[in-house]
Amino acid sequence: MIALEPLDLTALEPAAQAMCVETMARLLCSVEGALQFVVRRRRVTGAAPLDLVGAHVAADALDHAVRAHHAHLLSALPAFRSDVLAVMRHDGHAAALRRQVAMVTEMLRSAGVRSREVAAGAELSSAGVEALRSVLVDGGVRCGLELDRLPGRSVRLGWLHTMLAAPAEFDAAIHLIPVDAAAAHRVVERRLRNLTADRLLDLDRGRIGDAGVDVGLEAAGTLRDRLARNEVRALRLSIVVAVRGADEAEARHYADVVRVAAAGAGLRLRHTHMRHAMALRATLPLGEVASTGKLIDSAAGATCLPLTETVCDDAAGYRLGVTRRTGVPVAVDVFDTAQHSNANLAVFATSGHGKSYTIGALVLEATARGVGALIVDPEGEYLRLMHAAGGQYLRLGSAGAGALNVFDAAPTPREAIPVAVDLVNVLCGSVLDEVERARVDAAMHDAVSAAACAGRATLLGDCAAALAHTAPRAATVLRRVCNGPLAAIFNRPSDIDLEGDLCAISLRELPHEFVPAATLLIAQWLWTRVRTERKRRHIVLDEVGALCVHPPLRELLVQLARRCRKYGASLVVATQNVEDLLRSEEGAVVATNCATVLLGGHRAAEARQMESAFGLTEAQRRFVEHASRGEFLLLAGRRRCEIRVDMPDLHRSILVAES
């Protein structure tokens, strides 16, 4: 048996969906035996407690609050999730079966579906006690349903979602059995003769023709032509469902729920009266195939792949809320290299849609797992969060807050010279030309050498006098920032000591024009720390869109996005102006490099930009346009789903005042 990852293929980019259907069609044309998909849908239960060894002192309270909150949500509104198995049936030797399994696994991988082989579990050894309307087995009652009629129209990938997403517990089996070409031609010809006779009879009696006959004739003629041209392979499709219930009344009720859901997809199911045991056996891996079924071609069979729901329930993941459609709790492990190419995360949402709240929830979840966070806070939004989580909060620009020397932004002062040149350029509004930058660089080298000879730390103001004649614009700006109140930030030896791995540096009290320069200085300083102390942690940069007007900051963001992974760190970027980020090449790299993205509510123009940047489907773009506060489209690797950020009261008491 092959277990398939819970992935919604209809949420992938349109090109990826088309490739998936094409690959599946080729697979159905290649397999030698029957292919069975088993869908096991079960009610979601609460998660187990986290392993909190070595975590923060508040971790136990945070974990307990989240688990209690999810348990309350699941008791108020039951949620269901599905697991999908692919089962190969082969009557030949074991070696031939192994080849077929390897081929199926490889073709599923090329279609973008991860899978793994699993051992067959202990299935029911007997069918139980058969009755007219159900079958009694150990653990309850099962009510069987089987395929009665197909939609009678062209279908697309995911058309079975309505049935498979029914709010009930059941086991469904989709059997795709190859049919001999000659036998398929005979079946189609007989079908054409019967339908043509029905049409002629209606004409002879002067009656209006049956629409079902007309549709059936068209479909049978199309299938005959495609089979004759050898474009497709003939298959017999059988769909069987065994609905679970504690007693017969409950099983029958949920069977009606499934039938109504199937009807929404144009699929008609009927009860398997006096054959419920057969239906139950047909839903078991390698179970007997139902005698009923419909003749289809491999192109239509490719759309029956029952991967229509994304489940994000990573064992060590950050619990950020629940899915909007199903209410299943969402947990995303950004550090899981099997799912994500890097641990970077982006949160994009316009003002008032819960961006800061979501980042705060992420930081609290990271804290509960012992993962640190270094936050650059331009608006002073994370004070309560730091106090509640036991972190350190610094207000840059306020009296006694401390200073960051740019020459401490690298292991040695000479290695920090490029950073200092970029800082001067940003302070000057990013208008220095190459000659001026070269002169600033030369003055920096002289200042470092002079300070080393004097046995003291190099400061930014040491080069102001030398630049008075060679780069007067830079000298004028440096005299301003290296004297007066701003000197306490830019022209003093570093005296900030970040204790531990959880801290936030507020820039709210800085004049707005100096926020980009301070952000560059702090980010470079934090980046040096990340490179010298390799461990899991998040570097959080809020409102990065406004920073991307400065080339040095754009280049630094690209460097962080591409290289954090090598040091076990994670870059977290957020902005309410995603247009500012996407309009530059470097900003687009930062946005699209993040393996995990949360897209909140945006205006239509911005949503269209994100549709192109992230390969959104039309439905996903419409969701982003109309998302309410706290609703996000989660892109986690190939997994995509709509979620609602929903945290317990303990978390809200910490975060709401800050959002």
XYZ file of C-alpha atoms in Angstrom:
659
model
C 0.000 0.000 0.000
C 1.116 3.541 -0.726
C 0.114 6.345 1.643
C -0.354 9.694 -0.121
C 0.264 13.039 1.527
C -2.938 14.985 2.337
C -2.678 17.575 -0.426
C -5.353 19.571 -2.228
C -4.345 19.289 -5.866
C -7.000 21.793 -6.932
C -5.196 24.476 -4.891
C -1.994 24.146 -6.916
C -1.067 26.468 -9.741
C -3.117 25.796 -12.915
C -0.035 24.519 -14.748
C 0.708 22.097 -11.890
C -2.884 20.844 -11.967
C -2.707 20.197 -15.707
C 0.577 18.330 -15.284
C -0.940 16.245 -12.483
C -3.912 15.202 -14.664
C -1.643 14.404 -17.583
C 0.673 12.305 -15.418
C -2.240 10.463 -13.847
C -3.676 9.693 -17.285
C -0.335 8.249 -18.404
C -0.219 6.189 -15.219
C -3.654 4.707 -15.889
C -2.561 3.833 -19.410
C 0.550 2.084 -18.062
C -0.571 0.016 -15.071
C -1.101 -3.690 -15.693
C -3.549 -4.355 -12.891
C -6.348 -2.612 -11.044
C -5.631 0.557 -9.090
C -7.567 1.258 -5.921
C -7.726 4.478 -3.907
C -8.953 4.114 -0.331
C -10.132 7.251 1.490
C -10.490 6.946 5.247
C -12.335 9.911 6.727
C -12.322 10.261 10.495
C -13.264 12.812 13.098
C -10.356 14.907 14.369
C -9.457 14.592 18.032
C -7.309 16.816 20.239
C -3.527 16.831 19.913
C -1.090 15.369 22.411
C 0.908 17.663 24.736
C 4.174 19.060 23.430
C 7.561 17.808 24.529
C 8.584 20.861 26.569
C 11.954 19.726 27.871
C 14.237 22.762 27.894
C 11.484 25.134 26.761
C 10.483 28.485 28.241
C 8.927 28.587 31.718
C 5.631 29.796 30.232
C 5.586 26.999 27.643
C 3.386 24.651 29.672
C 0.684 27.284 30.186
C 0.772 28.289 26.507
C 0.585 24.672 25.338
C -2.249 23.796 27.710
C -4.227 26.859 26.587
C -3.917 25.965 22.900
C -4.877 22.311 23.431
C -7.890 23.255 25.573
C -8.975 25.814 22.978
C -8.763 23.304 20.125
C -10.634 20.700 22.181
C -13.412 23.229 22.768
C -13.609 24.089 19.062
C -13.749 20.424 18.037
C -16.457 19.627 20.552
C -18.586 22.568 19.426
C -18.207 21.842 15.714
C -16.787 18.426 14.765
C -14.027 18.461 12.161
C -12.984 15.641 9.860
C -9.844 14.775 7.927
C -9.089 12.171 5.283
C -6.157 9.834 4.732
C -5.660 8.390 1.249
C -4.057 5.095 0.266
C -3.211 3.850 -3.211
C -3.352 0.071 -3.535
C -2.029 -1.978 -6.438
C -3.600 -5.273 -7.436
C -1.465 -7.621 -9.535
C -1.930 -11.328 -10.264
C 1.649 -11.929 -11.432
C 4.894 -12.506 -9.550
C 6.062 -10.414 -6.599
C 8.816 -8.878 -8.739
C 6.258 -7.626 -11.252
C 4.210 -6.139 -8.439
C 7.287 -4.371 -7.085
C 7.933 -2.858 -10.508
C 4.362 -1.644 -10.709
C 4.531 -0.102 -7.224
C 7.809 1.635 -8.086
C 6.283 2.992 -11.294
C 3.199 4.288 -9.476
C 5.337 5.923 -6.789
C 7.577 7.613 -9.342
C 4.707 8.898 -11.464
C 2.935 10.234 -8.380
C 6.157 12.008 -7.427
C 6.435 13.553 -10.876
C 2.850 14.755 -10.457
C 3.906 16.507 -7.258
C 2.395 13.995 -4.808
C 4.652 12.707 -2.050
C 4.039 9.136 -0.960
C 5.471 6.355 1.136
C 4.939 2.617 1.285
C 3.132 1.346 4.357
C 2.504 -2.127 5.648
C -0.987 -3.530 5.400
C -2.840 -3.192 8.688
C -5.086 -5.662 10.412
C -8.379 -5.456 8.543
C -11.715 -7.009 9.357
C -11.501 -10.759 9.111
C -15.225 -11.179 8.673
C -18.021 -9.078 7.293
C -20.152 -9.101 10.413
C -23.890 -9.619 10.628
C -25.695 -8.623 7.419
C -29.072 -6.900 7.590
C -31.317 -5.238 5.039
C -30.147 -1.681 5.703
C -26.708 -2.162 7.281
C -24.077 -4.581 8.501
C -23.090 -4.973 12.142
C -19.349 -5.244 12.798
C -17.037 -4.861 15.748
C -17.045 -1.190 16.665
C -20.413 -0.244 15.231
C -22.567 -0.385 12.142
C -21.690 0.200 8.491
C -24.062 1.340 5.774
C -22.953 0.769 2.183
C -23.355 3.019 -0.859
C -22.293 2.414 -4.446
C -22.084 4.294 -7.715
C -25.382 4.557 -9.564
C -24.839 7.366 -12.061
C -21.982 9.608 -13.146
C -22.454 13.374 -13.639
C -23.006 13.080 -17.396
C -20.736 16.025 -18.169
C -17.058 16.776 -18.432
C -15.348 16.828 -15.058
C -12.127 18.371 -13.805
C -9.570 17.412 -11.205
C -11.140 17.502 -7.746
C -14.727 16.906 -8.852
C -15.107 14.273 -6.119
C -14.298 16.832 -3.394
C -17.937 17.509 -2.522
C -18.525 13.852 -1.686
C -15.162 13.231 -0.030
C -15.543 16.328 2.182
C -18.892 15.225 3.631
C -19.045 15.753 7.428
C -19.194 12.069 8.314
C -16.941 9.137 9.109
C -16.635 6.684 6.251
C -14.329 4.541 4.139
C -14.545 5.108 0.398
C -12.905 3.078 -2.339
C -12.368 4.200 -5.910
C -11.556 1.223 -8.131
C -10.057 1.830 -11.579
C -9.891 -1.481 -13.436
C -8.386 -1.755 -16.933
C -10.798 -3.137 -19.525
C -9.771 -5.065 -22.623
C -10.075 -2.884 -25.732
C -12.249 -5.354 -27.617
C -14.582 -5.791 -24.649
C -14.797 -2.013 -24.219
C -15.734 -1.583 -27.892
C -18.488 -4.173 -27.529
C -19.911 -2.422 -24.470
C -19.865 0.974 -26.187
C -21.442 -0.384 -29.392
C -24.202 -2.064 -27.396
C -24.766 1.180 -25.523
C -24.985 3.125 -28.790
C -27.461 0.636 -30.272
C -29.721 0.773 -27.225
C -29.699 4.566 -27.038
C -30.252 4.927 -30.792
C -33.221 2.561 -30.536
C -34.667 4.665 -27.714
C -34.314 7.822 -29.818
C -35.928 6.212 -32.886
C -38.806 4.955 -30.732
C -39.434 8.458 -29.436
C -39.411 9.840 -32.981
C -41.759 7.135 -34.190
C -44.246 7.943 -31.429
C -43.889 11.699 -31.883
C -42.536 12.280 -28.408
C -39.960 14.828 -27.333
C -36.623 13.110 -27.015
C -35.215 12.235 -23.599
C -32.361 14.600 -22.708
C -30.602 11.757 -20.916
C -30.623 9.705 -24.128
C -29.146 12.593 -26.106
C -26.383 13.135 -23.562
C -25.675 9.411 -23.372
C -25.418 9.129 -27.156
C -22.970 12.022 -27.317
C -20.818 10.607 -24.512
C -20.811 7.063 -25.933
C -19.948 8.333 -29.405
C -17.071 10.402 -28.077
C -15.735 7.463 -26.052
C -15.984 5.145 -29.078
C -14.065 7.587 -31.269
C -11.292 8.105 -28.702
C -10.933 4.379 -28.135
C -10.802 3.760 -31.876
C -8.009 6.314 -32.280
C -6.178 4.738 -29.326
C -6.017 8.103 -27.546
C -7.165 6.697 -24.203
C -7.498 3.431 -22.349
C -10.814 1.975 -21.284
C -11.397 1.599 -17.544
C -14.207 0.468 -15.309
C -14.860 2.926 -12.497
C -16.407 1.657 -9.281
C -17.070 3.881 -6.259
C -18.111 2.245 -3.001
C -18.611 3.924 0.380
C -19.011 2.280 3.799
C -20.441 4.887 6.180
C -19.743 4.399 9.895
C -22.150 4.832 12.775
C -22.634 3.730 16.368
C -26.010 2.205 15.456
C -28.116 1.704 12.346
C -29.991 4.984 12.684
C -26.782 6.975 12.913
C -25.154 5.098 10.037
C -28.223 5.666 7.840
C -28.260 9.359 8.743
C -24.635 9.862 7.775
C -25.170 7.776 4.634
C -27.815 10.297 3.585
C -25.339 13.097 4.351
C -22.817 11.486 1.996
C -25.442 10.925 -0.714
C -26.515 14.584 -0.580
C -22.881 15.695 -0.733
C -22.276 13.420 -3.726
C -25.331 14.808 -5.471
C -23.726 18.234 -5.223
C -21.051 16.948 -7.597
C -23.629 15.431 -9.943
C -22.844 11.943 -8.637
C -25.704 9.602 -7.706
C -25.095 6.917 -5.083
C -27.522 4.192 -4.090
C -27.818 2.026 -1.005
C -26.400 -1.498 -1.272
C -29.419 -3.181 0.272
C -28.607 -6.730 1.411
C -25.038 -6.191 0.141
C -23.625 -3.942 2.843
C -21.033 -6.561 3.774
C -19.863 -6.582 0.172
C -19.606 -2.789 0.215
C -17.570 -2.957 3.413
C -15.156 -5.487 1.921
C -14.842 -3.378 -1.244
C -13.565 -0.431 0.826
C -10.756 -2.474 2.365
C -7.316 -2.393 0.723
C -7.263 -5.181 -1.869
C -10.913 -5.782 -1.066
C -13.245 -7.365 -3.561
C -14.296 -5.166 -6.459
C -17.966 -4.383 -6.745
C -19.668 -6.025 -9.697
C -21.211 -2.712 -10.696
C -19.287 0.080 -12.376
C -19.211 2.497 -15.255
C -17.053 2.408 -18.372
C -14.858 5.507 -18.658
C -11.613 6.446 -20.356
C -8.227 7.088 -18.738
C -8.517 10.871 -19.225
C -11.676 10.942 -17.101
C -10.169 8.471 -14.648
C -7.246 10.836 -14.083
C -9.624 13.378 -12.540
C -10.699 10.832 -9.890
C -7.497 11.216 -7.860
C -9.037 11.790 -4.404
C -6.557 14.391 -3.128
C -8.880 17.338 -2.511
C -8.023 18.512 1.014
C -4.828 19.915 2.452
C -3.968 18.956 6.011
C -1.220 20.866 7.844
C -0.720 19.007 11.104
C 3.060 18.861 11.460
C 4.043 17.172 14.713
C 6.360 19.998 15.824
C 4.464 22.725 13.996
C 3.309 26.133 15.159
C -0.423 25.975 15.883
C -1.803 29.072 14.212
C -5.529 28.371 13.938
C -7.946 26.196 11.980
C -8.843 25.674 8.330
C -11.838 27.698 7.193
C -13.526 24.875 5.281
C -13.164 21.966 7.677
C -12.217 23.457 11.059
C -9.204 21.132 11.363
C -6.433 22.636 13.539
C -3.446 23.900 11.553
C 0.145 23.309 12.681
C 3.055 24.275 10.427
C 6.658 23.319 11.133
C 8.663 25.890 9.197
C 11.899 24.055 10.057
C 10.732 20.774 8.473
C 13.118 20.326 5.542
C 10.981 17.513 4.113
C 8.156 19.996 3.481
C 9.948 23.316 3.052
C 13.050 24.431 1.182
C 13.821 26.929 3.950
C 12.434 28.121 7.269
C 11.588 31.636 6.087
C 8.066 32.936 6.583
C 6.200 35.960 5.217
C 2.990 37.597 6.436
C 1.313 39.987 4.001
C -1.917 41.741 4.943
C -3.259 45.277 4.786
C -3.813 47.313 7.929
C -6.462 45.884 10.231
C -6.322 42.308 8.929
C -4.342 40.779 11.823
C -0.746 40.861 10.566
C 0.869 41.818 13.890
C -1.453 39.487 15.793
C -0.366 36.592 13.588
C 3.327 37.354 14.045
C 2.781 37.554 17.796
C 1.024 34.167 17.772
C 3.929 32.699 15.832
C 6.464 34.099 18.331
C 4.484 32.692 21.275
C 4.346 29.260 19.627
C 8.087 29.438 18.955
C 8.709 30.431 22.578
C 6.731 27.405 23.784
C 9.137 25.211 21.802
C 12.305 26.925 22.967
C 12.898 28.728 19.653
C 14.081 32.308 20.062
C 13.043 35.422 18.145
C 14.923 38.658 17.470
C 12.373 41.304 16.437
C 12.885 44.683 14.801
C 9.724 46.522 15.894
C 9.177 49.794 13.972
C 5.817 50.595 15.594
C 6.347 49.465 19.204
C 3.775 46.662 18.923
C 5.507 43.843 20.791
C 6.091 45.289 24.275
C 3.394 43.234 26.033
C 4.473 40.128 24.160
C 8.070 40.460 25.364
C 7.002 41.071 28.955
C 4.593 38.118 28.949
C 7.107 35.750 27.355
C 10.006 36.895 29.530
C 11.874 38.540 26.677
C 13.922 41.717 26.514
C 12.494 44.944 25.069
C 14.676 47.868 24.051
C 13.463 51.289 22.910
C 16.061 52.666 20.539
C 16.092 56.450 20.574
C 14.844 56.874 24.152
C 17.034 58.099 26.965
C 19.360 55.423 28.268
C 18.249 52.831 25.674
C 21.798 52.190 24.528
C 23.732 52.404 21.283
C 24.773 50.098 18.457
C 28.150 50.852 16.916
C 28.165 50.076 13.210
C 31.723 48.766 13.499
C 30.425 46.020 15.792
C 28.092 44.765 13.017
C 30.800 42.328 11.854
C 33.403 40.184 13.618
C 36.113 42.858 13.076
C 35.984 46.619 12.378
C 37.531 46.175 8.919
C 34.885 43.590 7.976
C 32.247 46.106 9.122
C 33.428 48.837 6.720
C 31.039 47.784 3.860
C 28.198 47.888 6.381
C 29.258 51.350 7.529
C 29.386 52.589 3.916
C 25.857 51.262 3.318
C 24.700 52.931 6.539
C 26.075 56.310 5.428
C 24.400 55.866 2.038
C 21.005 55.132 3.659
C 21.426 58.106 6.010
C 21.968 60.227 2.905
C 18.784 58.936 1.327
C 20.545 56.335 -0.874
C 21.730 59.062 -3.279
C 25.512 58.709 -3.030
C 27.187 57.912 -6.338
C 30.044 55.443 -6.802
C 32.748 58.086 -6.357
C 31.286 59.336 -3.101
C 30.907 55.772 -1.826
C 34.552 55.100 -2.668
C 35.642 58.207 -0.761
C 33.520 57.206 2.239
C 35.095 53.735 2.089
C 38.606 55.230 2.073
C 37.769 57.485 5.019
C 36.416 54.491 6.921
C 39.643 52.552 6.401
C 41.672 55.513 7.680
C 39.403 55.861 10.714
C 39.722 52.153 11.575
C 43.512 52.340 11.348
C 43.688 55.500 13.496
C 41.402 54.029 16.154
C 43.463 50.834 16.260
C 46.638 52.826 16.811
C 44.945 54.803 19.579
C 43.647 51.610 21.187
C 39.992 52.601 21.135
C 36.817 51.610 19.297
C 36.160 53.073 15.867
C 33.090 55.339 15.708
C 31.043 56.578 12.767
C 31.962 60.202 13.442
C 35.688 59.517 13.116
C 35.522 59.962 9.355
C 33.338 63.100 9.234
C 36.227 65.556 9.148
C 38.051 63.687 6.388
C 34.922 63.750 4.224
C 34.339 67.494 4.541
C 36.206 68.205 1.277
C 36.018 64.856 -0.584
C 32.331 64.009 0.031
C 30.603 67.068 1.465
C 27.085 65.592 1.252
C 28.098 62.620 3.376
C 30.037 64.854 5.779
C 27.057 67.141 6.305
C 24.758 64.235 7.157
C 27.341 62.602 9.427
C 27.814 65.817 11.414
C 24.074 65.817 12.045
C 23.769 62.206 13.192
C 27.043 62.079 15.096
C 26.253 65.095 17.243
C 23.311 65.923 19.443
C 20.619 63.394 20.455
C 21.238 61.073 17.486
C 24.839 60.546 18.548
C 23.547 58.365 21.401
C 22.492 55.836 18.749
C 24.958 56.130 15.873
C 28.186 57.493 17.389
C 28.888 55.651 20.632
C 30.432 52.288 21.480
C 27.895 49.494 21.645
C 26.447 49.109 25.109
C 23.390 46.968 24.365
C 23.564 43.478 25.794
C 20.873 41.184 24.430
C 20.255 38.588 27.100
C 18.840 35.330 25.809
C 17.252 34.582 22.464
C 13.968 36.473 22.843
C 14.146 40.207 22.360
C 12.564 43.080 20.459
C 14.092 46.428 19.565
C 11.559 49.224 19.149
C 12.171 52.037 16.664
C 8.983 53.914 17.482
C 10.731 56.776 19.243
C 13.173 57.361 16.406
C 12.485 60.133 13.883
C 10.821 58.478 10.889
C 13.591 59.437 8.480
C 16.146 57.438 10.494
C 14.126 54.223 10.789
C 15.608 52.653 7.606
C 19.168 53.393 8.750
C 18.501 52.012 12.232
C 16.858 48.921 10.705
C 19.909 48.325 8.505
C 22.240 48.675 11.477
C 20.204 46.381 13.739
C 19.617 43.758 11.045
C 23.327 43.601 10.233
C 24.122 43.340 13.915
C 21.607 40.507 14.378
C 22.861 38.767 11.235
C 26.378 38.721 12.673
C 25.041 37.186 15.853
C 23.153 34.513 13.908
C 26.303 33.541 12.006
C 28.402 33.240 15.164
C 25.754 31.431 17.269
C 24.151 28.737 15.120
C 20.769 27.709 16.514
C 17.114 27.774 15.597
C 15.698 31.275 15.906
C 13.578 33.775 14.016
C 14.730 37.168 12.760
C 11.518 39.174 12.520
C 11.457 42.307 10.344
C 8.112 44.084 10.356
C 7.016 46.579 7.684
C 9.753 45.583 5.230
C 7.832 47.041 2.294
C 8.707 50.594 3.332
C 12.393 49.659 3.630
C 12.758 48.418 0.070
C 13.217 51.911 -1.350
C 16.829 51.719 -0.151
C 19.126 49.468 -2.245
C 21.393 48.501 0.725
C 18.372 47.287 2.691
C 17.047 45.349 -0.300
C 20.412 43.640 -0.731
C 20.587 42.809 2.971
C 17.080 41.317 2.898
C 18.029 39.138 -0.074
C 21.154 37.984 1.751
C 19.150 37.109 4.860
C 16.480 35.311 2.839
C 18.990 33.171 0.982
C 21.500 32.431 3.735
C 19.529 32.120 7.004
C 18.922 28.443 6.253
C 22.644 27.675 6.414
C 22.777 28.843 10.017
C 19.586 27.152 11.225
C 17.729 30.471 11.388
C 14.453 31.705 9.934
C 13.730 35.098 8.412
C 10.209 36.371 9.113
C 9.119 39.366 7.033
C 5.837 41.228 7.187
C 4.313 44.208 5.462
C 0.955 45.810 4.795
C 2.256 47.231 1.506
C 3.161 44.148 -0.500
C 3.217 46.280 -3.646
C 6.313 48.078 -2.320
C 8.007 44.728 -1.870
C 7.073 43.232 -5.231
C 7.884 46.241 -7.395
C 11.660 45.684 -7.057
C 13.557 42.603 -8.186
C 15.209 42.134 -4.796
C 11.911 42.603 -2.937
C 10.220 40.009 -5.144
C 13.058 37.588 -4.360
C 12.526 38.109 -0.620
C 8.756 37.616 -0.922
C 8.848 34.523 -3.115
C 11.871 32.950 -1.422
C 9.885 32.332 1.768
C 8.762 28.702 1.806
C 5.837 29.573 4.091
C 3.593 32.519 3.255
C 0.435 33.881 4.845
C -1.624 36.106 2.535
C -4.294 38.166 4.284
C -6.844 40.622 2.942
C -5.703 42.925 0.131
C -7.137 45.238 -2.461
C -7.888 43.842 -5.910
C -4.830 45.401 -7.588
C -2.462 43.969 -4.986
C -4.217 40.589 -5.135
C -3.548 40.443 -8.881
C 0.132 41.117 -8.245
C 0.249 38.295 -5.716
C -1.614 36.018 -8.131
C 1.287 36.403 -10.542
C 4.060 36.297 -7.913
C 2.785 33.241 -6.030
C 0.922 31.393 -8.800
C -2.494 31.693 -7.171
C -5.606 30.217 -8.692
C -8.526 32.491 -9.493
C -10.410 31.227 -6.432
C -7.429 31.926 -4.190
C -7.084 35.449 -5.588
C -10.772 36.122 -4.881
C -10.326 34.835 -1.342
C -7.395 37.210 -0.750
C -9.523 40.093 -2.052
C -12.368 39.347 0.362
C -10.563 37.830 3.380
C -11.813 39.096 6.725
C -9.662 40.042 9.691
C -7.605 37.038 10.818
C -8.206 35.033 7.623
C -5.202 34.038 5.548
C -4.302 31.908 2.572
C -1.531 29.627 3.834
C 1.137 28.597 1.337
C 3.385 26.030 3.039
C 5.529 24.423 0.375
C 3.043 22.712 -1.967
C 0.339 22.745 0.682
C -2.240 25.483 0.268
C -5.331 26.111 2.344
C -7.475 28.903 3.737
C -7.051 29.318 7.482
C -8.439 31.413 10.295
C -5.920 32.492 12.933
C -7.671 31.553 16.166
C -5.812 31.583 19.479
C -7.003 30.944 23.068
C -7.878 33.662 25.578
C -4.421 33.529 27.171
C -2.771 34.399 23.863
C -5.388 37.036 23.039
C -4.837 38.767 26.360
C -1.189 39.142 25.390
C -1.652 39.989 21.718
C -4.871 41.908 21.210
C -3.636 45.159 22.743
C -0.611 44.965 20.480
C -2.401 44.397 17.164
